[in-house]
Short mmCIF file of C-alpha atoms in Angstrom, two decimals:
data_model
loop_
_atom_site.label_atom_id
_atom_site.label_comp_id
_atom_site.label_asym_id
_atom_site.label_seq_id
_atom_site.Cartn_x
_atom_site.Cartn_y
_atom_site.Cartn_z
CA UNK Q 1 -21.84 4.49 10.95
CA UNK Q 2 -24.92 2.76 12.35
CA UNK Q 3 -23.58 3.49 15.94
CA UNK Q 4 -24.30 7.06 15.09
CA UNK Q 5 -27.74 5.97 14.31
CA UNK Q 6 -28.21 3.90 17.29
CA UNK Q 7 -26.86 6.61 19.68
CA UNK Q 8 -29.09 9.60 17.60
CA UNK Q 9 -32.29 7.75 18.19
CA UNK Q 10 -31.30 6.91 21.60
CA UNK Q 11 -31.23 10.70 22.35
CA UNK Q 12 -34.29 11.24 20.72
CA UNK Q 13 -35.96 8.24 22.04
CA UNK Q 14 -34.44 10.25 25.64
CA UNK Q 15 -35.71 13.93 25.29
CA UNK Q 16 -39.75 11.91 24.38
CA UNK Q 17 -39.16 10.79 26.89
CA UNK Q 18 -38.93 13.83 28.55
CA UNK Q 19 -41.79 15.86 27.91
CA UNK Q 20 -42.95 13.29 30.27
CA UNK Q 21 -41.46 14.07 32.83
CA UNK Q 22 -41.33 17.63 34.46
CA UNK Q 23 -44.50 19.72 36.28
CA UNK Q 24 -45.96 23.19 35.33
CA UNK Q 25 -45.18 25.81 35.15
CA UNK Q 26 -47.60 26.43 39.02
CA UNK Q 27 -45.89 23.53 40.80
CA UNK Q 28 -42.59 24.81 40.98
CA UNK Q 29 -41.95 26.17 44.85
CA UNK Q 30 -40.44 22.99 45.99
CA UNK Q 31 -37.86 23.11 42.83
CA UNK Q 32 -36.99 27.02 43.49
CA UNK Q 33 -35.66 26.09 46.44
CA UNK Q 34 -31.84 26.71 46.61
CA UNK Q 35 -31.29 24.00 48.64
CA UNK Q 36 -32.63 22.15 45.81
CA UNK Q 37 -30.60 23.18 43.20
CA UNK Q 38 -27.80 21.74 41.33
CA UNK Q 39 -24.23 23.24 41.97
CA UNK Q 40 -25.79 26.40 43.76
CA UNK Q 41 -27.85 24.25 46.33
CA UNK Q 42 -24.24 24.58 48.30
CA UNK Q 43 -22.87 27.60 47.97
CA UNK Q 44 -18.66 27.98 47.02
CA UNK Q 45 -18.54 24.05 48.36
CA UNK Q 46 -18.01 22.59 45.62
CA UNK Q 47 -15.83 24.70 44.22
CA UNK Q 48 -13.70 24.18 47.83
CA UNK Q 49 -14.12 20.20 46.79
CA UNK Q 50 -13.44 20.03 43.62
CA UNK Q 51 -10.22 21.75 44.18
CA UNK Q 52 -9.42 19.55 47.51
CA UNK Q 53 -9.57 16.60 45.56
CA UNK Q 54 -8.43 17.72 42.12
CA UNK Q 55 -4.81 18.07 43.85
CA UNK Q 56 -5.19 15.12 45.92
CA UNK Q 57 -6.57 12.82 43.45
CA UNK Q 58 -5.71 11.75 39.66
CA UNK Q 59 -9.60 12.73 38.62
CA UNK Q 60 -10.88 15.86 38.09
CA UNK Q 61 -14.08 17.23 36.53
CA UNK Q 62 -17.68 15.34 35.81
CA UNK Q 63 -19.39 18.85 38.08
CA UNK Q 64 -17.86 20.95 35.75
CA UNK Q 65 -13.81 22.25 35.12
CA UNK Q 66 -11.47 25.43 34.87
CA UNK Q 67 -11.58 27.67 36.98
CA UNK Q 68 -7.25 28.35 36.76
CA UNK Q 69 -6.27 24.87 37.35
CA UNK Q 70 -2.94 24.78 40.21
CA UNK Q 71 0.70 23.79 40.04
CA UNK Q 72 -0.49 21.21 42.75
CA UNK Q 73 2.61 19.53 43.91
CA UNK J 1 -60.38 33.28 43.64
CA UNK J 2 -59.82 32.70 39.93
CA UNK J 3 -57.18 36.58 39.64
CA UNK J 4 -55.73 34.82 42.43
CA UNK J 5 -54.46 31.48 41.34
CA UNK J 6 -53.81 33.26 37.73
CA UNK J 7 -51.25 35.39 40.35
CA UNK J 8 -49.74 32.31 41.98
CA UNK J 9 -49.05 31.03 38.62
CA UNK J 10 -47.06 33.65 36.78
CA UNK J 11 -45.48 34.10 39.55
CA UNK J 12 -44.39 30.07 40.06
CA UNK J 13 -44.21 30.76 36.05
CA UNK J 14 -40.65 34.23 36.95
CA UNK J 15 -39.05 31.52 40.06
CA UNK J 16 -39.45 28.74 37.42
CA UNK J 17 -37.65 30.42 34.71
CA UNK J 18 -35.12 31.98 37.36
CA UNK J 19 -34.43 28.90 39.10
CA UNK J 20 -33.69 27.02 35.67
CA UNK J 21 -31.54 29.06 34.90
CA UNK J 22 -29.49 28.80 38.19
CA UNK J 23 -29.61 25.02 37.31
CA UNK J 24 -28.35 25.84 34.14
CA UNK J 25 -25.65 27.78 35.82
CA UNK J 26 -24.71 26.50 38.42
CA UNK J 27 -24.07 22.88 35.66
CA UNK J 28 -21.49 25.61 33.48
CA UNK J 29 -20.02 25.46 36.75
CA UNK J 30 -20.78 29.18 36.54
CA UNK J 31 -21.85 31.07 39.69
CA UNK J 32 -25.20 31.68 39.84
CA UNK J 33 -27.97 33.66 41.70
CA UNK J 34 -30.20 32.60 43.97
CA UNK J 35 -33.51 32.07 43.33
CA UNK J 36 -34.54 34.51 45.74
CA UNK J 37 -31.88 37.22 44.83
CA UNK J 38 -33.23 40.20 43.94
CA UNK J 39 -32.53 42.57 41.21
CA UNK J 40 -31.06 45.42 42.43
CA UNK J 41 -28.56 44.55 44.63
CA UNK J 42 -25.17 42.44 44.61
CA UNK J 43 -25.19 38.89 46.53
CA UNK J 44 -21.60 38.61 48.24
CA UNK J 45 -19.98 35.10 50.06
CA UNK J 46 -17.72 35.62 51.82
CA UNK J 47 -16.15 32.37 52.94
CA UNK J 48 -12.56 30.76 54.52
CA UNK J 49 -11.36 27.52 54.52
CA UNK J 50 -8.32 25.55 56.37
CA UNK J 51 -7.33 22.64 55.39
CA UNK J 52 -4.84 21.17 58.07
CA UNK J 53 -2.96 17.41 56.96
CA UNK J 54 -1.08 15.39 60.06
CA UNK J 55 2.25 16.28 59.48
CA UNK J 56 1.34 17.41 55.97
CA UNK J 57 0.62 20.38 53.95
CA UNK J 58 -1.82 23.36 55.40
CA UNK J 59 -3.96 25.85 53.62
CA UNK J 60 -6.12 29.13 54.19
CA UNK J 61 -8.34 29.98 51.60
CA UNK J 62 -10.12 32.70 51.91
CA UNK J 63 -12.71 33.66 48.66
CA UNK J 64 -14.72 36.53 48.59
CA UNK J 65 -17.95 35.79 45.62
CA UNK J 66 -20.08 38.57 44.63
CA UNK J 67 -23.07 37.76 42.16
CA UNK J 68 -25.86 40.60 40.21
CA UNK J 69 -28.64 39.75 37.95
CA UNK J 70 -29.99 42.24 36.05
CA UNK J 71 -33.07 43.73 34.91
CA UNK J 72 -32.73 41.60 31.68
CA UNK J 73 -31.90 38.57 33.35
CA UNK J 74 -28.08 39.29 32.63
CA UNK J 75 -25.71 37.80 35.01
CA UNK J 76 -22.68 38.92 36.26
CA UNK J 77 -20.63 36.93 38.74
CA UNK J 78 -16.94 37.49 40.68
CA UNK J 79 -15.00 35.78 42.75
CA UNK J 80 -11.48 36.60 44.26
CA UNK J 81 -9.63 33.52 45.63
CA UNK J 82 -6.59 33.81 47.87
CA UNK J 83 -4.63 30.26 48.52
CA UNK J 84 -1.92 30.23 50.85
CA UNK J 85 -0.05 26.69 51.48
CA UNK J 86 3.18 25.18 53.54
CA UNK J 87 4.27 22.28 55.22
CA UNK J 88 5.70 18.88 53.92
CA UNK J 89 4.95 17.56 50.18
CA UNK J 90 5.18 13.80 49.74
CA UNK J 91 8.07 14.07 46.88
CA UNK J 92 7.23 10.53 45.31
CA UNK J 93 10.49 8.22 46.96
CA UNK J 94 9.08 4.96 48.18
CA UNK J 95 9.51 4.40 52.23
CA UNK J 96 11.97 2.01 52.40
CA UNK J 97 13.76 0.69 55.85
CA UNK J 98 17.10 2.91 54.89
CA UNK J 99 18.05 6.86 55.13
CA UNK J 100 17.55 8.57 51.69
CA UNK J 101 18.58 11.63 50.49
CA UNK J 102 17.09 14.16 47.96
CA UNK J 103 18.14 17.70 47.00
CA UNK J 104 15.06 20.61 47.50
CA UNK J 105 13.21 21.76 44.86
CA UNK J 106 16.05 24.57 44.21
CA UNK J 107 18.32 22.19 43.90
CA UNK J 108 21.10 24.13 45.86
CA UNK J 109 20.43 22.44 49.53
CA UNK J 110 20.31 18.93 50.68
CA UNK J 111 17.82 17.06 53.39
CA UNK J 112 17.59 13.81 54.42
CA UNK J 113 14.79 11.18 55.23
CA UNK J 114 15.16 8.18 58.12
CA UNK J 115 15.24 4.75 57.27
CA UNK J 116 10.91 4.11 57.92
CA UNK J 117 9.73 7.86 57.29
CA UNK J 118 7.63 8.57 54.08
CA UNK J 119 10.16 10.85 52.44
CA UNK J 120 8.45 14.74 53.01
CA UNK J 121 9.46 18.11 50.97
CA UNK J 122 9.64 20.15 54.24
CA UNK J 123 10.31 23.92 51.80
CA UNK J 124 6.57 23.89 50.71
CA UNK J 125 5.12 26.94 50.22
CA UNK J 126 2.91 29.02 47.82
CA UNK J 127 0.28 31.34 47.55
CA UNK J 128 -1.94 31.59 45.01
CA UNK J 129 -4.20 34.21 43.18
CA UNK J 130 -6.90 32.99 41.33
CA UNK J 131 -10.45 35.56 39.45
CA UNK J 132 -12.39 35.16 37.66
CA UNK J 133 -15.44 35.85 35.53
CA UNK J 134 -18.87 35.07 34.06
CA UNK J 135 -21.57 36.92 32.65
CA UNK J 136 -24.58 34.64 30.86
CA UNK J 137 -27.73 36.82 28.66
CA UNK J 138 -30.72 35.36 27.48
CA UNK J 139 -30.72 35.14 23.81
CA UNK J 140 -34.27 34.21 23.42
CA UNK J 141 -36.86 32.96 25.61
CA UNK J 142 -35.05 29.55 26.07
CA UNK J 143 -31.96 29.94 25.16
CA UNK J 144 -28.67 31.75 27.42
CA UNK J 145 -25.13 32.18 26.79
CA UNK J 146 -22.46 32.09 29.42
CA UNK J 147 -18.47 33.67 28.63
CA UNK J 148 -15.61 34.11 31.21
CA UNK J 149 -12.41 34.39 31.49
CA UNK J 150 -9.80 32.81 35.04
CA UNK J 151 -6.57 33.56 35.49
CA UNK J 152 -4.31 31.56 38.11
CA UNK J 153 -1.48 33.28 39.62
CA UNK J 154 1.21 30.93 41.83
CA UNK J 155 5.38 31.56 41.89
CA UNK J 156 5.71 28.68 40.20
CA UNK J 157 2.29 28.28 38.23
CA UNK J 158 -0.11 30.58 36.02
CA UNK J 159 -3.06 29.78 34.58
CA UNK J 160 -5.02 32.13 32.03
CA UNK J 161 -8.76 30.13 30.56
CA UNK J 162 -11.70 31.60 28.27
CA UNK J 163 -15.21 29.58 28.26
CA UNK J 164 -17.85 30.20 26.59
CA UNK J 165 -20.99 28.10 26.06
CA UNK J 166 -24.83 27.69 25.69
CA UNK J 167 -28.22 26.24 27.29
CA UNK J 168 -31.42 25.22 25.79
CA UNK J 169 -34.40 24.90 27.62
CA UNK J 170 -37.14 22.09 26.52
CA UNK J 171 -40.60 21.22 27.37
CA UNK J 172 -41.50 23.42 29.68
CA UNK J 173 -38.25 24.38 31.23
CA UNK J 174 -38.37 20.76 32.48
CA UNK J 175 -35.31 19.99 30.41
CA UNK J 176 -32.38 21.93 29.87
CA UNK J 177 -29.44 20.87 27.81
CA UNK J 178 -26.05 22.55 28.08
CA UNK J 179 -22.31 23.38 26.47
CA UNK J 180 -19.64 24.50 26.78
CA UNK J 181 -16.07 24.46 26.11
CA UNK J 182 -13.70 25.69 27.72
CA UNK J 183 -9.58 26.86 27.11
CA UNK J 184 -7.01 26.56 29.37
CA UNK J 185 -3.43 27.42 28.56
CA UNK J 186 -0.22 26.88 31.84
CA UNK J 187 2.73 28.06 31.95
CA UNK J 188 5.42 26.18 35.26
CA UNK J 189 8.49 27.93 35.80
CA UNK J 190 10.03 25.38 38.27
CA UNK J 191 12.26 26.71 40.71
CA UNK J 192 16.01 25.75 39.73
CA UNK J 193 14.45 24.98 36.07
CA UNK J 194 12.90 21.98 34.20
CA UNK J 195 14.65 19.18 35.18
CA UNK J 196 15.70 16.69 32.90
CA UNK J 197 13.92 13.94 33.69
CA UNK J 198 14.49 10.48 34.83
CA UNK J 199 18.59 11.64 35.68
CA UNK J 200 19.97 11.45 38.50
CA UNK J 201 18.62 13.84 41.13
CA UNK J 202 22.46 14.75 42.37
CA UNK J 203 23.03 15.80 39.50
CA UNK J 204 20.89 17.93 39.36
CA UNK J 205 20.91 18.62 35.54
CA UNK J 206 18.15 21.40 34.17
CA UNK J 207 16.86 21.57 30.96
CA UNK J 208 14.85 24.95 30.11
CA UNK J 209 13.72 27.40 32.89
CA UNK J 210 9.90 26.77 31.81
CA UNK J 211 7.33 24.82 30.19
CA UNK J 212 3.36 25.16 29.05
CA UNK J 213 0.75 23.05 28.35
CA UNK J 214 -2.87 23.22 27.07
CA UNK J 215 -6.39 21.81 28.09
CA UNK J 216 -8.67 21.71 26.59
CA UNK J 217 -12.74 20.93 28.15
CA UNK J 218 -15.85 20.23 26.32
CA UNK J 219 -19.27 19.98 28.86
CA UNK J 220 -22.74 17.92 27.30
CA UNK J 221 -25.26 19.22 30.61
CA UNK J 222 -29.19 17.13 30.40
CA UNK J 223 -30.70 18.50 34.21
CA UNK J 224 -34.12 17.24 34.06
CA UNK J 225 -37.06 17.56 36.64
CA UNK J 226 -38.79 14.56 37.12
CA UNK J 227 -41.56 15.78 39.33
CA UNK J 228 -42.48 18.21 41.17
CA UNK J 229 -39.63 16.47 44.37
CA UNK J 230 -37.35 15.60 42.21
CA UNK J 231 -35.01 17.21 39.54
CA UNK J 232 -32.15 14.91 38.08
CA UNK J 233 -28.56 16.08 36.02
CA UNK J 234 -26.12 14.27 34.16
CA UNK J 235 -22.97 15.81 32.64
CA UNK J 236 -20.66 14.07 30.09
CA UNK J 237 -17.20 16.39 30.73
CA UNK J 238 -14.32 15.51 28.09
CA UNK J 239 -11.14 16.83 28.97
CA UNK J 240 -7.97 17.07 26.83
CA UNK J 241 -4.41 17.65 27.64
CA UNK J 242 -1.56 18.72 25.50
CA UNK J 243 2.09 20.09 27.43
CA UNK J 244 4.53 19.58 30.61
CA UNK J 245 1.96 17.07 32.69
CA UNK J 246 4.90 16.01 34.86
CA UNK J 247 5.41 17.19 38.25
CA UNK J 248 9.16 18.82 38.63
CA UNK J 249 9.61 18.05 41.93
CA UNK J 250 8.79 14.45 42.32
CA UNK J 251 11.57 11.49 41.76
CA UNK J 252 11.15 7.58 41.84
CA UNK J 253 14.10 5.76 43.92
CA UNK J 254 15.52 3.08 42.09
CA UNK J 255 16.30 0.14 44.48
CA UNK J 256 18.45 -3.20 44.84
CA UNK J 257 15.99 -5.73 43.79
CA UNK J 258 17.44 -8.77 46.39
CA UNK J 259 17.70 -6.31 49.19
CA UNK J 260 14.78 -3.21 48.47
CA UNK J 261 17.27 -1.08 50.23
CA UNK J 262 17.68 2.83 47.73
CA UNK J 263 20.58 2.68 45.85
CA UNK J 264 23.65 4.94 45.43
CA UNK J 265 23.49 7.48 42.75
CA UNK J 266 27.58 7.12 43.15
CA UNK J 267 26.91 3.37 42.00
CA UNK J 268 25.28 4.39 39.27
CA UNK J 269 27.76 7.15 37.49
CA UNK J 270 26.14 9.94 39.16
CA UNK J 271 27.36 12.53 42.12
CA UNK J 272 27.02 11.13 45.66
CA UNK J 273 25.23 13.77 48.09
CA UNK J 274 24.62 10.88 50.63
CA UNK J 275 23.04 7.47 51.66
CA UNK J 276 20.10 6.71 49.51
CA UNK J 277 20.77 9.15 46.45
CA UNK J 278 19.74 6.66 44.04
CA UNK J 279 16.81 8.94 42.78
CA UNK J 280 15.35 9.78 39.17
CA UNK J 281 13.35 12.80 38.74
CA UNK J 282 10.20 11.84 37.03
CA UNK J 283 8.23 11.41 33.55
CA UNK J 284 4.83 11.42 32.39
CA UNK J 285 2.95 11.05 29.59
CA UNK J 286 2.92 14.92 27.42
CA UNK J 287 -1.13 13.97 26.95
CA UNK J 288 -3.49 13.43 28.46
CA UNK J 289 -7.24 12.59 27.36
CA UNK J 290 -9.70 11.77 30.59
CA UNK J 291 -13.70 11.04 30.21
CA UNK J 292 -15.97 12.17 32.72
CA UNK J 293 -19.70 11.38 33.90
CA UNK J 294 -21.33 12.87 36.23
CA UNK J 295 -25.34 12.23 37.85
CA UNK J 296 -26.95 14.02 39.94
CA UNK J 297 -29.75 14.07 42.05
CA UNK J 298 -32.10 15.91 44.80
CA UNK J 299 -34.69 14.88 46.65
CA UNK J 300 -37.13 16.93 48.78
CA UNK J 301 -38.88 14.91 51.31
CA UNK J 302 -42.10 16.37 52.67
CA UNK J 303 -40.85 17.71 55.71
CA UNK J 304 -38.43 19.91 53.27
CA UNK J 305 -35.47 17.71 54.50
CA UNK J 306 -33.31 17.59 51.21
CA UNK J 307 -31.29 14.17 49.33
CA UNK J 308 -28.58 14.16 47.73
CA UNK J 309 -26.54 11.89 45.43
CA UNK J 310 -23.95 12.64 43.20
CA UNK J 311 -21.94 9.75 41.36
CA UNK J 312 -19.24 10.47 38.95
CA UNK J 313 -16.64 7.59 36.57
CA UNK J 314 -14.31 9.14 35.50
CA UNK J 315 -11.21 7.80 33.40
CA UNK J 316 -8.10 8.39 31.27
CA UNK J 317 -5.61 6.77 28.88
CA UNK J 318 -3.45 6.66 31.30
CA UNK J 319 -5.49 4.30 32.90
CA UNK J 320 -6.86 5.61 35.52
CA UNK J 321 -9.85 4.81 36.52
CA UNK J 322 -12.29 5.99 39.41
CA UNK J 323 -15.33 6.09 41.07
CA UNK J 324 -16.87 9.16 43.80
CA UNK J 325 -19.63 8.29 45.81
CA UNK J 326 -21.51 11.84 47.15
CA UNK J 327 -24.06 11.84 49.80
CA UNK J 328 -25.53 14.37 51.63
CA UNK J 329 -29.09 15.22 53.78
CA UNK J 330 -29.74 18.22 54.66
CA UNK J 331 -31.94 18.69 57.72
CA UNK J 332 -34.38 21.62 57.66
CA UNK J 333 -35.11 22.67 60.99
CA UNK J 334 -36.89 25.88 62.49
CA UNK J 335 -35.72 28.92 63.00
CA UNK J 336 -34.28 28.84 59.50
CA UNK J 337 -31.44 26.78 61.05
CA UNK J 338 -30.28 23.07 58.84
CA UNK J 339 -27.54 20.91 59.57
CA UNK J 340 -26.70 18.51 56.60
CA UNK J 341 -24.36 15.35 57.86
CA UNK J 342 -21.74 14.51 54.17
CA UNK J 343 -20.42 11.41 53.65
CA UNK J 344 -17.79 11.26 50.66
CA UNK J 345 -15.92 7.73 49.22
CA UNK J 346 -13.57 8.07 47.06
CA UNK J 347 -11.34 4.48 44.95
CA UNK J 348 -9.10 4.95 41.72
CA UNK J 349 -6.42 2.75 39.93
CA UNK J 350 -3.38 3.34 39.35
CA UNK J 351 -1.72 5.12 35.93
CA UNK J 352 0.12 2.56 33.94
CA UNK J 353 3.47 4.47 35.07
CA UNK J 354 2.54 4.53 38.44
CA UNK J 355 6.48 2.86 40.80
CA UNK J 356 6.06 2.76 43.97
CA UNK J 357 10.14 2.28 42.80
CA UNK J 358 12.00 1.22 40.14
CA UNK J 359 15.07 -1.34 40.08
CA UNK J 360 18.57 -0.99 37.92
CA UNK J 361 16.61 -2.92 34.72
CA UNK J 362 13.00 -1.68 34.95
CA UNK J 363 14.57 1.87 35.41
CA UNK J 364 17.12 1.33 32.26
CA UNK J 365 13.93 -0.29 30.05
CA UNK J 366 11.85 2.41 31.05
CA UNK J 367 14.52 4.55 29.72
CA UNK J 368 15.52 2.73 26.64
CA UNK J 369 11.89 2.53 25.94
CA UNK J 370 11.34 6.27 26.29
CA UNK J 371 8.86 5.28 28.55
CA UNK J 372 7.46 7.01 31.51
CA UNK J 373 7.27 6.44 35.31
CA UNK J 374 5.94 8.49 38.76
CA UNK J 375 5.96 7.48 42.19
CA UNK J 376 3.10 10.11 42.68
CA UNK J 377 1.06 8.60 45.36
CA UNK J 378 -2.15 10.20 43.63
CA UNK J 379 -1.35 7.89 40.80
CA UNK J 380 -1.09 5.29 42.75
CA UNK J 381 -3.55 2.96 43.80
CA UNK J 382 -5.89 4.85 46.37
CA UNK J 383 -9.72 4.59 48.07
CA UNK J 384 -10.47 7.87 49.66
CA UNK J 385 -13.44 8.07 52.33
CA UNK J 386 -14.51 11.90 54.25
CA UNK J 387 -17.28 12.66 56.72
CA UNK J 388 -18.61 15.97 58.37
CA UNK J 389 -21.30 18.20 58.70
CA UNK J 390 -22.56 21.32 58.22
CA UNK J 391 -25.06 23.93 60.10
CA UNK J 392 -25.91 27.40 59.06
CA UNK J 393 -29.55 29.31 59.83
CA UNK J 394 -30.63 31.42 57.42
CA UNK J 395 -31.49 34.76 58.48
CA UNK J 396 -33.89 38.38 56.97
CA UNK J 397 -32.87 39.85 54.17
CA UNK J 398 -31.37 36.95 52.27
CA UNK J 399 -28.29 36.66 54.91
CA UNK J 400 -27.04 33.24 56.01
CA UNK J 401 -24.28 32.12 57.47
CA UNK J 402 -22.86 28.65 57.65
CA UNK J 403 -19.64 26.11 58.83
CA UNK J 404 -18.59 22.87 58.11
CA UNK J 405 -16.09 20.62 59.48
CA UNK J 406 -15.02 17.50 57.35
CA UNK J 407 -12.12 14.91 57.69
CA UNK J 408 -10.45 13.26 55.01
CA UNK J 409 -8.73 9.64 55.49
CA UNK J 410 -6.49 8.62 52.17
CA UNK J 411 -4.96 5.20 51.52
CA UNK J 412 -3.63 3.74 48.96
CA UNK J 413 -0.59 0.42 48.25
CA UNK J 414 2.39 3.22 49.27
CA UNK J 415 2.62 4.64 53.43
CA UNK J 416 2.99 7.51 51.38
CA UNK J 417 -0.62 7.61 50.08
CA UNK J 418 -1.90 7.49 54.01
CA UNK J 419 -2.88 11.04 54.96
CA UNK J 420 -5.38 12.87 57.35
CA UNK J 421 -6.84 16.19 57.15
CA UNK J 422 -8.94 18.01 58.73
CA UNK J 423 -11.07 20.18 56.48
CA UNK J 424 -12.80 23.46 58.27
CA UNK J 425 -15.01 26.47 56.71
CA UNK J 426 -16.91 29.76 58.12
CA UNK J 427 -18.83 31.02 55.16
CA UNK J 428 -21.48 34.35 55.65
CA UNK J 429 -23.75 35.65 53.08
CA UNK J 430 -25.59 39.12 52.87
CA UNK J 431 -27.07 41.56 49.90
CA UNK J 432 -24.97 44.92 49.32
#
């Protein structure tokens, strides 16, 4: 119970801290570039890489998940 | 002047909402539209991947993805993947100083591997066809829902999955919190039937014709605009799989504990198919829970070059822990040209039930205690390094072409883990 309270309090603190981060709506020019958007910047590369390394390593996930998997023998 | 500033501000606010919607979609693994995408056209990405390992597997993978954003800011993404693989695949056996004999996946044919060679099955050939559709829509100004379906079919494998999620914008859309839940059902139909695990391959004992498993995924995401040039994303992904996780085409070699050479099946009460045929089908646990923490940072320099740093930590209840570091630097050149070097480093610990080979005593102990054993190098200690470069050019009307060339090197505690691969890719984008 105490652990849950600590986790919840930490999350609230982090979100409260986030209020001091970021930019005004008219300062988004750089962030609007595709190269600055996680998951979108490299087109289909991420999906290709996730599939290659999923089938060659013992790890997967994190960036996203799913997508049909494979037998990958 | 004031009017001009106001108009500029409104235009930027529009692109902000679009950008963050994109960021949240990307976070969910959902294909998203480019920030400048027209709303009355389909964005089409056609890409061909060529993957070739030295003396092992080769793959050709064409993919076409079409995305469209509608007037109400809902989005539809469609993707078709065809994956054609052929070549030699490691069959799980150890690399030893004596010849070894195996049966083909169907059990009908026999093949031998010379002393000192990595045991490879040369009958590996498969074609995968996968389709997916993802739709996302606004529930209100700050809340977006998404839902999707995907199917994947191979000769011996079929998968169907569905997902649903929400993303919430906070702090003037500088913070996005996301949650996505996914369910997947897989059916595995091994060639020749499901092998009886931990029995001699030479005996060819089979159980059912098919097996199944389910995978449940949950992903919590936090995307944060740090400042005008820096955006960060932190994901936590838990994945729980239940069912048949064993590779039906992999074996573990039984060796003599004194000589280190393969045992003979006939000496263990099995059928004799040739020298070094003391090979047993592998067995993995029927459940697996993985936890992954992924952290990505993107920083744009004053000259518009972008530095991207990704790090993932993964751990599971099979005993595997891994670290992945991914670095990219995008040089933005004149006339839309760009060059992007890429380095990826990966390291993992071995699964609790990974064995390069087993002595008869170890094997009997595993069978007696209903334990597991696999010789698949992908579950052993592993270190991978990938280096490469991508370059391309942005053209008029949103068109773009790019190409990349990368080299991957794997190494581990067994010679079977020494894999070199070349990754080549060409892509073209247009609006239709």
